[in-house]
């Protein structure tokens, strides 16, 4: 069987390496061009926001319970007022900071970090006050009270530490900065408009 004859088309002229026009690669675009980089995930920021709001609710419940218990004693000691004030500040910082994280506001990150630091500070002060308060008791009873308070501190401090870490990690900052940076439309950058004659 014979092959049909197809018309022969001229091939593209080959330019010599020296003196011709070599093929120029197209640039990939300027580094950091909007739309070329994947958007950071908000997993750490959203999780920190959820934990912060839950921590604020816990602080509010603790605040109300502390006021009810301390009102039974009639006159409150100075450190009781300090503790109540710290708990109220923690609740406000965590609640507002958590909401701001959901709204992708960088200020929410710092509010959550400060709120968690205050939570840990108040727990540490509570441990010191427990140790001081039980110093006059029998050593076995005082040790049991301090040990129970330490176990409770560890259990309650773990969510505060997790929230603090999630708010402080770099992916949370990148996610929040992505929203704050002005987004440029994709395409070629606009040059000066046409000039009139």
CSV table of C-alpha atoms in Angstrom, one decimal:
chain,number,residue,atom,x,y,z
A,1,UNK,CA,0.0,0.0,0.0
A,2,UNK,CA,1.4,3.4,-0.9
A,3,UNK,CA,1.4,6.4,1.3
A,4,UNK,CA,-0.7,9.3,0.0
A,5,UNK,CA,1.3,12.4,-1.0
A,6,UNK,CA,0.7,15.3,1.3
A,7,UNK,CA,1.8,18.8,0.3
A,8,UNK,CA,5.1,19.8,1.8
A,9,UNK,CA,5.1,23.0,3.7
A,10,UNK,CA,8.3,25.0,4.2
A,11,UNK,CA,9.7,24.7,7.7
A,12,UNK,CA,10.4,27.7,9.9
A,13,UNK,CA,13.8,29.2,9.2
A,14,UNK,CA,16.4,28.3,11.7
A,15,UNK,CA,18.4,31.2,13.0
A,16,UNK,CA,22.0,30.6,13.8
A,17,UNK,CA,23.1,30.9,17.4
A,18,UNK,CA,25.3,33.9,16.6
A,19,UNK,CA,23.7,36.9,15.0
A,20,UNK,CA,20.1,35.5,15.1
A,21,UNK,CA,17.2,36.2,17.4
A,22,UNK,CA,17.3,33.6,20.2
A,23,UNK,CA,14.1,32.8,22.0
A,24,UNK,CA,13.6,35.0,25.0
A,25,UNK,CA,11.9,33.4,28.1
A,26,UNK,CA,9.0,35.3,29.4
A,27,UNK,CA,9.4,36.5,33.0
A,28,UNK,CA,7.3,34.8,35.6
A,29,UNK,CA,6.3,38.1,37.1
A,30,UNK,CA,7.7,40.2,39.9
A,31,UNK,CA,8.3,38.4,43.2
A,32,UNK,CA,5.5,38.8,45.7
A,33,UNK,CA,3.0,39.7,43.0
A,34,UNK,CA,-0.6,39.5,44.4
A,35,UNK,CA,-2.4,36.4,43.5
A,36,UNK,CA,0.7,34.4,42.9
A,37,UNK,CA,1.2,33.3,46.5
A,38,UNK,CA,-1.3,31.0,48.3
A,39,UNK,CA,-3.3,32.7,51.0
A,40,UNK,CA,-2.4,31.7,54.5
A,41,UNK,CA,-4.8,29.5,56.3
A,42,UNK,CA,-6.7,30.9,59.3
A,43,UNK,CA,-6.8,27.7,61.3
A,44,UNK,CA,-4.6,28.9,64.1
A,45,UNK,CA,-6.2,32.3,64.3
A,46,UNK,CA,-9.8,30.9,64.3
A,47,UNK,CA,-8.8,28.3,66.9
A,48,UNK,CA,-7.2,30.9,69.1
A,49,UNK,CA,-10.4,33.0,68.8
A,50,UNK,CA,-12.6,30.1,69.8
A,51,UNK,CA,-10.4,29.3,72.8
A,52,UNK,CA,-10.3,33.0,73.8
A,53,UNK,CA,-14.0,33.4,73.8
A,54,UNK,CA,-14.4,30.2,75.8
A,55,UNK,CA,-11.7,31.4,78.2
A,56,UNK,CA,-13.6,34.7,78.6
A,57,UNK,CA,-16.8,32.8,79.4
A,58,UNK,CA,-14.9,30.8,82.0
A,59,UNK,CA,-13.4,34.0,83.5
A,60,UNK,CA,-16.9,35.6,83.7
A,61,UNK,CA,-18.3,32.5,85.5
A,62,UNK,CA,-15.3,32.5,87.8
A,63,UNK,CA,-15.8,36.2,88.5
A,64,UNK,CA,-19.5,35.8,89.4
A,65,UNK,CA,-18.7,32.7,91.6
A,66,UNK,CA,-15.9,34.6,93.4
A,67,UNK,CA,-18.2,37.6,94.1
A,68,UNK,CA,-20.9,35.3,95.5
A,69,UNK,CA,-18.4,33.4,97.7
A,70,UNK,CA,-16.5,36.5,98.9
A,71,UNK,CA,-19.8,38.4,99.6
A,72,UNK,CA,-20.5,35.8,102.4
A,73,UNK,CA,-17.4,37.1,104.3
A,74,UNK,CA,-18.8,40.7,104.4
A,75,UNK,CA,-15.5,42.6,104.2
A,76,UNK,CA,-13.1,41.6,101.4
A,77,UNK,CA,-9.4,41.7,101.7
A,78,UNK,CA,-7.3,43.9,99.4
A,79,UNK,CA,-6.0,40.9,97.4
A,80,UNK,CA,-9.5,39.8,96.8
A,81,UNK,CA,-10.2,43.1,95.0
A,82,UNK,CA,-7.0,42.6,93.0
A,83,UNK,CA,-8.1,39.1,92.0
A,84,UNK,CA,-11.6,40.2,91.0
A,85,UNK,CA,-10.1,43.1,89.0
A,86,UNK,CA,-7.7,40.8,87.2
A,87,UNK,CA,-10.4,38.4,86.4
A,88,UNK,CA,-12.6,41.1,85.0
A,89,UNK,CA,-9.8,42.5,82.8
A,90,UNK,CA,-9.0,38.9,81.6
A,91,UNK,CA,-12.6,38.4,80.6
A,92,UNK,CA,-12.8,41.6,78.7
A,93,UNK,CA,-9.4,41.1,76.9
A,94,UNK,CA,-10.2,37.5,75.9
A,95,UNK,CA,-13.7,38.2,74.8
A,96,UNK,CA,-12.9,41.4,72.7
A,97,UNK,CA,-9.7,39.8,71.4
A,98,UNK,CA,-11.4,36.6,70.3
A,99,UNK,CA,-14.1,38.6,68.5
A,100,UNK,CA,-11.4,40.7,66.8
A,101,UNK,CA,-9.6,37.6,65.7
A,102,UNK,CA,-12.8,36.4,64.0
A,103,UNK,CA,-12.9,39.8,62.3
A,104,UNK,CA,-9.3,39.4,61.2
A,105,UNK,CA,-8.1,42.4,63.1
A,106,UNK,CA,-4.4,42.3,64.3
A,107,UNK,CA,-5.3,44.1,67.5
A,108,UNK,CA,-7.2,41.0,68.6
A,109,UNK,CA,-4.1,38.9,68.5
A,110,UNK,CA,-2.3,41.2,71.0
A,111,UNK,CA,-5.4,41.4,73.2
A,112,UNK,CA,-5.6,37.6,73.4
A,113,UNK,CA,-1.9,37.3,74.2
A,114,UNK,CA,-2.1,39.9,77.0
A,115,UNK,CA,-5.3,38.3,78.3
A,116,UNK,CA,-3.7,34.8,78.4
A,117,UNK,CA,-0.6,36.2,80.1
A,118,UNK,CA,-2.8,37.8,82.8
A,119,UNK,CA,-4.7,34.5,83.2
A,120,UNK,CA,-1.4,32.7,83.9
A,121,UNK,CA,-0.2,35.5,86.2
A,122,UNK,CA,-3.4,35.4,88.2
A,123,UNK,CA,-3.2,31.6,88.5
A,124,UNK,CA,0.4,31.9,89.7
A,125,UNK,CA,-0.7,34.6,92.3
A,126,UNK,CA,-3.5,32.3,93.4
A,127,UNK,CA,-1.0,29.5,94.0
A,128,UNK,CA,1.2,31.8,96.1
A,129,UNK,CA,-1.9,33.0,98.1
A,130,UNK,CA,-2.9,29.4,98.6
A,131,UNK,CA,0.5,28.5,99.9
A,132,UNK,CA,0.6,31.5,102.2
A,133,UNK,CA,-2.9,30.9,103.4
A,134,UNK,CA,-2.2,27.2,104.3
A,135,UNK,CA,1.2,27.9,106.0
A,136,UNK,CA,-0.4,27.9,109.4
A,137,UNK,CA,-2.2,24.6,108.9
A,138,UNK,CA,-0.9,21.1,109.7
A,139,UNK,CA,1.7,20.1,107.1
A,140,UNK,CA,-0.3,17.2,105.8
A,141,UNK,CA,-3.5,19.3,105.4
A,142,UNK,CA,-1.6,22.3,104.0
A,143,UNK,CA,0.3,20.0,101.5
A,144,UNK,CA,-3.0,18.4,100.4
A,145,UNK,CA,-4.6,21.8,99.8
A,146,UNK,CA,-1.5,23.1,97.9
A,147,UNK,CA,-1.3,19.9,95.9
A,148,UNK,CA,-4.9,20.1,94.9
A,149,UNK,CA,-4.6,23.8,94.0
A,150,UNK,CA,-1.5,22.9,91.9
A,151,UNK,CA,-3.4,20.2,90.0
A,152,UNK,CA,-6.3,22.5,89.4
A,153,UNK,CA,-3.9,25.2,88.2
A,154,UNK,CA,-2.3,22.8,85.7
A,155,UNK,CA,-5.7,21.7,84.4
A,156,UNK,CA,-7.0,25.2,84.0
A,157,UNK,CA,-3.7,26.7,82.7
A,158,UNK,CA,-3.4,24.3,79.8
A,159,UNK,CA,-6.1,26.0,77.7
A,160,UNK,CA,-4.6,29.4,78.5
A,161,UNK,CA,-1.2,28.3,77.3
A,162,UNK,CA,-2.7,26.7,74.2
A,163,UNK,CA,-4.5,29.9,73.4
A,164,UNK,CA,-1.4,32.0,74.0
A,165,UNK,CA,0.7,29.8,71.7
A,166,UNK,CA,-1.9,29.7,68.9
A,167,UNK,CA,-2.3,33.5,69.0
A,168,UNK,CA,1.5,34.1,69.0
A,169,UNK,CA,2.6,31.7,66.2
A,170,UNK,CA,3.6,33.2,62.9
A,171,UNK,CA,0.8,31.7,60.8
A,172,UNK,CA,-1.7,33.7,62.9
A,173,UNK,CA,0.2,36.9,62.2
A,174,UNK,CA,0.4,36.2,58.5
A,175,UNK,CA,-3.3,35.5,58.3
A,176,UNK,CA,-4.2,38.7,60.0
A,177,UNK,CA,-1.7,40.8,58.0
A,178,UNK,CA,-3.1,39.3,54.8
A,179,UNK,CA,-6.4,41.0,55.6
A,180,UNK,CA,-4.8,44.3,56.6
A,181,UNK,CA,-2.7,44.6,53.3
A,182,UNK,CA,-4.5,46.3,50.4
A,183,UNK,CA,-5.3,43.8,47.7
A,184,UNK,CA,-4.2,44.7,44.2
A,185,UNK,CA,-6.2,43.4,41.2
A,186,UNK,CA,-4.6,40.7,39.2
A,187,UNK,CA,-3.3,41.5,35.7
A,188,UNK,CA,-0.8,43.8,34.3
A,189,UNK,CA,0.1,46.9,36.3
A,190,UNK,CA,-1.5,50.0,34.9
A,191,UNK,CA,0.8,52.5,33.3
A,192,UNK,CA,0.1,56.1,32.5
A,193,UNK,CA,-3.0,56.6,30.4
A,194,UNK,CA,-2.8,57.6,26.7
A,195,UNK,CA,-1.5,61.0,26.0
A,196,UNK,CA,-3.5,63.4,23.9
A,197,UNK,CA,-2.0,64.9,20.7
